Short mmCIF file of C-alpha atoms in Angstrom, two decimals:
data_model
loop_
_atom_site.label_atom_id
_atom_site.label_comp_id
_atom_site.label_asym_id
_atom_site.label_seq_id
_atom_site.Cartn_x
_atom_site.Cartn_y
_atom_site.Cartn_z
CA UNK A 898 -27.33 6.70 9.60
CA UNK A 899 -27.68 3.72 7.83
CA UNK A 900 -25.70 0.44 7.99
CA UNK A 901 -26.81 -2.40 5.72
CA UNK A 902 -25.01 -5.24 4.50
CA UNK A 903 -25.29 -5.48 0.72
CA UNK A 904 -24.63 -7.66 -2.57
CA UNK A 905 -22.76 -6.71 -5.53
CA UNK A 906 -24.27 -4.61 -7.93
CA UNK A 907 -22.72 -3.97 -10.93
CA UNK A 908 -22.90 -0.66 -12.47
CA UNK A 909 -19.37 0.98 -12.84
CA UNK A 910 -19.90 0.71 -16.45
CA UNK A 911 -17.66 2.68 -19.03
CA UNK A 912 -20.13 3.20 -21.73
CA UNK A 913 -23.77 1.76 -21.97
CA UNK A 914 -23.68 -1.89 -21.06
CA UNK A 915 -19.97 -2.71 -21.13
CA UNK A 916 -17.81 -4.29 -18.70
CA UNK A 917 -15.86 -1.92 -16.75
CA UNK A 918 -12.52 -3.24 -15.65
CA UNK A 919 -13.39 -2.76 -11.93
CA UNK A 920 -16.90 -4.89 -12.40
CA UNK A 921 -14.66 -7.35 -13.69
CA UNK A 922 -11.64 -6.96 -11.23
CA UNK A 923 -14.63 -7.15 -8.52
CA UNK A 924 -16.41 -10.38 -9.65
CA UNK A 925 -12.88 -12.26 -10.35
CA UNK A 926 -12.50 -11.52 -6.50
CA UNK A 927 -15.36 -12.43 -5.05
CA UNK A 928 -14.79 -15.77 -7.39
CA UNK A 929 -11.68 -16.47 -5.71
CA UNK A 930 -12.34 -15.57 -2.51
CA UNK A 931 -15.39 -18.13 -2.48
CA UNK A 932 -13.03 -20.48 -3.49
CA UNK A 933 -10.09 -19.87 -0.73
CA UNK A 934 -13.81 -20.31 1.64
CA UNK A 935 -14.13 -23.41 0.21
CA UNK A 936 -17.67 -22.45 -1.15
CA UNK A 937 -16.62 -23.56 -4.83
CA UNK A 938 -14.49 -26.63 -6.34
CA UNK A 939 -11.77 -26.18 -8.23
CA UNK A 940 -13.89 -27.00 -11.54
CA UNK A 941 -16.79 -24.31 -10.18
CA UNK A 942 -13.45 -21.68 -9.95
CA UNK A 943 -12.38 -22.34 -13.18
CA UNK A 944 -15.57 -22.40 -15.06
CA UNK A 945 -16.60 -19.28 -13.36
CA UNK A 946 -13.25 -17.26 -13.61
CA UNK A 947 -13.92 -18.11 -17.32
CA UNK A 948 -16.99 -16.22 -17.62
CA UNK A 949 -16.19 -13.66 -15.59
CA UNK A 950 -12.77 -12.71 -18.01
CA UNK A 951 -15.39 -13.37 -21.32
CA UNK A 952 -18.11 -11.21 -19.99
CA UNK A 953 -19.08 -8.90 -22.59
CA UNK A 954 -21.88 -6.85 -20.63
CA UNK A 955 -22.10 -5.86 -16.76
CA UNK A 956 -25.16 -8.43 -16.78
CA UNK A 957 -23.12 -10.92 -17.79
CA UNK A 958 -20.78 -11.10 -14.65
CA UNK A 959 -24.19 -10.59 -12.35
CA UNK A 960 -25.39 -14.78 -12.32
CA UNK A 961 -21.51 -15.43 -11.87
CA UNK A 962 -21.57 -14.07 -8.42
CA UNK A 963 -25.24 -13.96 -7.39
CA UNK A 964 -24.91 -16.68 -5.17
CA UNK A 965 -21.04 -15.68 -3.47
CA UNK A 966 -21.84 -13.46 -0.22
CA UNK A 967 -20.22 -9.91 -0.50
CA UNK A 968 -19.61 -8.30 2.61
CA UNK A 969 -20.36 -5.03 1.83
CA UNK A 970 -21.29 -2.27 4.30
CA UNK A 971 -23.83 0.59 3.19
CA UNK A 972 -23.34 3.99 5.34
CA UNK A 973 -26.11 6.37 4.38
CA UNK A 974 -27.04 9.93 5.77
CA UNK A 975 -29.17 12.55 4.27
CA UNK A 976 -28.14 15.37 5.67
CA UNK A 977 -25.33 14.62 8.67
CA UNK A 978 -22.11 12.70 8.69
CA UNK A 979 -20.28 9.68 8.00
CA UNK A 980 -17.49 9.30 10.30
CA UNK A 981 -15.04 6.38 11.00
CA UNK A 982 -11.93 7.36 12.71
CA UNK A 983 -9.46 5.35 15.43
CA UNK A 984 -9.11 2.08 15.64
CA UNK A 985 -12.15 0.17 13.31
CA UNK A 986 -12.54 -2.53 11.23
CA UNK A 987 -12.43 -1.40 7.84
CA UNK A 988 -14.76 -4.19 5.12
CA UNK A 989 -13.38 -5.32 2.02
CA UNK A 990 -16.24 -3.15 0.31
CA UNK A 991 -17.72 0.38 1.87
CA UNK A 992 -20.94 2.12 0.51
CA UNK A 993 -21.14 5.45 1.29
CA UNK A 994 -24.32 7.54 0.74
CA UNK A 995 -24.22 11.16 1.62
CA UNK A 996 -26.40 13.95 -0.19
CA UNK A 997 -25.51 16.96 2.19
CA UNK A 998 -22.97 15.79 4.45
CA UNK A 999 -19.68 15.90 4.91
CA UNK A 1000 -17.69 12.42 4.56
CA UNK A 1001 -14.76 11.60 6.78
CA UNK A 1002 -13.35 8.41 6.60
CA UNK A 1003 -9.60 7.77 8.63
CA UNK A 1004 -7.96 4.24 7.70
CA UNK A 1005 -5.02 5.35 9.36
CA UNK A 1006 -4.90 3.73 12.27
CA UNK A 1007 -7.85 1.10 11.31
CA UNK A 1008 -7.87 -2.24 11.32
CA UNK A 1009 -7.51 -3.08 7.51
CA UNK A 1010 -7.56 -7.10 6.78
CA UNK A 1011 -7.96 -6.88 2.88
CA UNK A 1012 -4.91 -6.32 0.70
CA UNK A 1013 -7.23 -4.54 -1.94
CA UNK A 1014 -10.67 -2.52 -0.25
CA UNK A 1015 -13.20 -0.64 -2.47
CA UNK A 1016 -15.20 2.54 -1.59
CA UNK A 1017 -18.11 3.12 -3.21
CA UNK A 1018 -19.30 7.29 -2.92
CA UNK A 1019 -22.08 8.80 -3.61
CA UNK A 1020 -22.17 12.55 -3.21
CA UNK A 1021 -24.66 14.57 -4.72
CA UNK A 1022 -22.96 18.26 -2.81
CA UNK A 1023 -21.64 16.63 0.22
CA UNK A 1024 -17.43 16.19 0.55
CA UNK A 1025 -15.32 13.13 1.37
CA UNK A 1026 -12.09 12.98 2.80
CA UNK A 1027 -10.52 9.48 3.28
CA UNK A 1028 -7.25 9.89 4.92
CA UNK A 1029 -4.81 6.32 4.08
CA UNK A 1030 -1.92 4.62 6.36
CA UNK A 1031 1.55 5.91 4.79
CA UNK A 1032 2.32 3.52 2.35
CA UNK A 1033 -1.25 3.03 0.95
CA UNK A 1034 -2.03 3.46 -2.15
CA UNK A 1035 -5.58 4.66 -4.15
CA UNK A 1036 -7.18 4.48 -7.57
CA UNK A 1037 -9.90 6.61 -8.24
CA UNK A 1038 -10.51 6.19 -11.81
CA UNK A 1039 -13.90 5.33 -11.28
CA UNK A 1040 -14.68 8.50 -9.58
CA UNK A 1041 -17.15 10.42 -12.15
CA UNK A 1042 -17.82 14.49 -10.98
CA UNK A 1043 -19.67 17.15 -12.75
CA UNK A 1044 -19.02 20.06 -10.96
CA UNK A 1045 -17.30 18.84 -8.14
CA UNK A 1046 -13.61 17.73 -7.53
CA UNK A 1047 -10.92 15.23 -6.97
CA UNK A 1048 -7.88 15.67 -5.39
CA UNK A 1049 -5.44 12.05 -4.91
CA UNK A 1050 -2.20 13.08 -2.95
CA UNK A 1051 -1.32 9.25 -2.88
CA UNK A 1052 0.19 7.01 -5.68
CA UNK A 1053 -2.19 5.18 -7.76
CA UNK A 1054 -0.08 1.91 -8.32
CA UNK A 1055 -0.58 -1.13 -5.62
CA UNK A 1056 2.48 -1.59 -3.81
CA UNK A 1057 3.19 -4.93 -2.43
CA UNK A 1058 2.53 -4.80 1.36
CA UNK A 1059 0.52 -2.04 1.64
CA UNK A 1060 -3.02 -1.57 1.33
CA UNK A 1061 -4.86 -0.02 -2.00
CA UNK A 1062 -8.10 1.82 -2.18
CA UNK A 1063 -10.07 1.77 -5.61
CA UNK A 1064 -12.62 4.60 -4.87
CA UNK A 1065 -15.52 4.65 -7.58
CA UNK A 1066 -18.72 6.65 -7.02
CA UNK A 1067 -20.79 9.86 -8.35
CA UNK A 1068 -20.01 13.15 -6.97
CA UNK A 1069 -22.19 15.62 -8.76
CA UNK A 1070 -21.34 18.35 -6.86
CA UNK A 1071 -19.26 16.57 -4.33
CA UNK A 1072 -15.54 16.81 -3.01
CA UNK A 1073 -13.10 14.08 -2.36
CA UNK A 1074 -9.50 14.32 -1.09
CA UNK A 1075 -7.60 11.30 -0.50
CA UNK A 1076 -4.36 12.34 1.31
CA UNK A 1077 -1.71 10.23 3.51
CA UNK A 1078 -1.68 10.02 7.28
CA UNK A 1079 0.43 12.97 8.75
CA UNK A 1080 3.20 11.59 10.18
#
């Protein structure tokens, strides 16, 4: 297994070359959050929050944010698993490559210090199960499957003071439940 820290790649495209609304939501972020680092000016955050809410293609957004860090963890195994359970730090953005194996991540009782944290999956026939806090929320509109299946037993809407997921990924022939801790 794999872990590799990463930079954004944008790819979560709706149709061809066009700006998905998560690529966006995702380089407006890592705009800001440069800026609450004190990395940009106020006049560097403004010009860039521009472009990023007038990009037209996902290559647009890309020189925007080329130079912001993104603290994004890769977890890759090729046939094995990917576990995280107890008490761990969970990143603002998670990577998860799996072809065969089966996927387990538990944020229950991890240590989550983003409001908003985005899991990337790719599953070509392994499954994913990524068990939330109570109260957490999860979007996973940008989950695309073939053959495969979702299942969300959580609401999709943010609620305020309480974390949300936005799961995007392939799952060919993949599985994914998202469910709420047990109580």
């Amino acid at each position: 297994m794999n872990i590799v820290p990463g930079n954004t790649v944008f790819g979560n495209t709706v149709s061809g070359n066009t700006v998905s609304g998560v690529d966006r939501e995702r380089a407006v972020e890592l705009v800001q959050q440069a800026y609450a680092e004190g990395r940009l000016d106020p006049a560097e955050l403004e010009r860039r929050l521009e472009l990023a809410l007038t990009a037209t293609s996902s290559r647009d957004l890309e020189p925007i944010v080329a130079d912001l860090p993104d603290q994004a963890v890769r977890l890759a195994s090729t046939g094995g698993g990917v576990t995280r359970t107890g008490d761990w730090e969970v990143p603002r953005r998670l990577c998860v490559d799996s072809k065969y194996g089966k996927v387990r991540l538990d944020l229950s009782r991890a240590h989550i210090p983003y409001p908003r944290i985005e899991i990337e999956l790719r599953l070509a026939y392994g499954s994913a199960t990524i068990i939330l806090p109570v109260g957490a929320t999860a979007n996973t509109d940008g989950v695309r499957s073939e053959w495969g299946r979702v299942t969300c037993k959580v609401p999709g809407r943010p609620h305020p003071g309480h974390p949300h997921v936005q799961v995007t990924g392939d799952l060919p022939y993949g599985r994914l439940v998202i469910r709420p801790a047990r109580r």
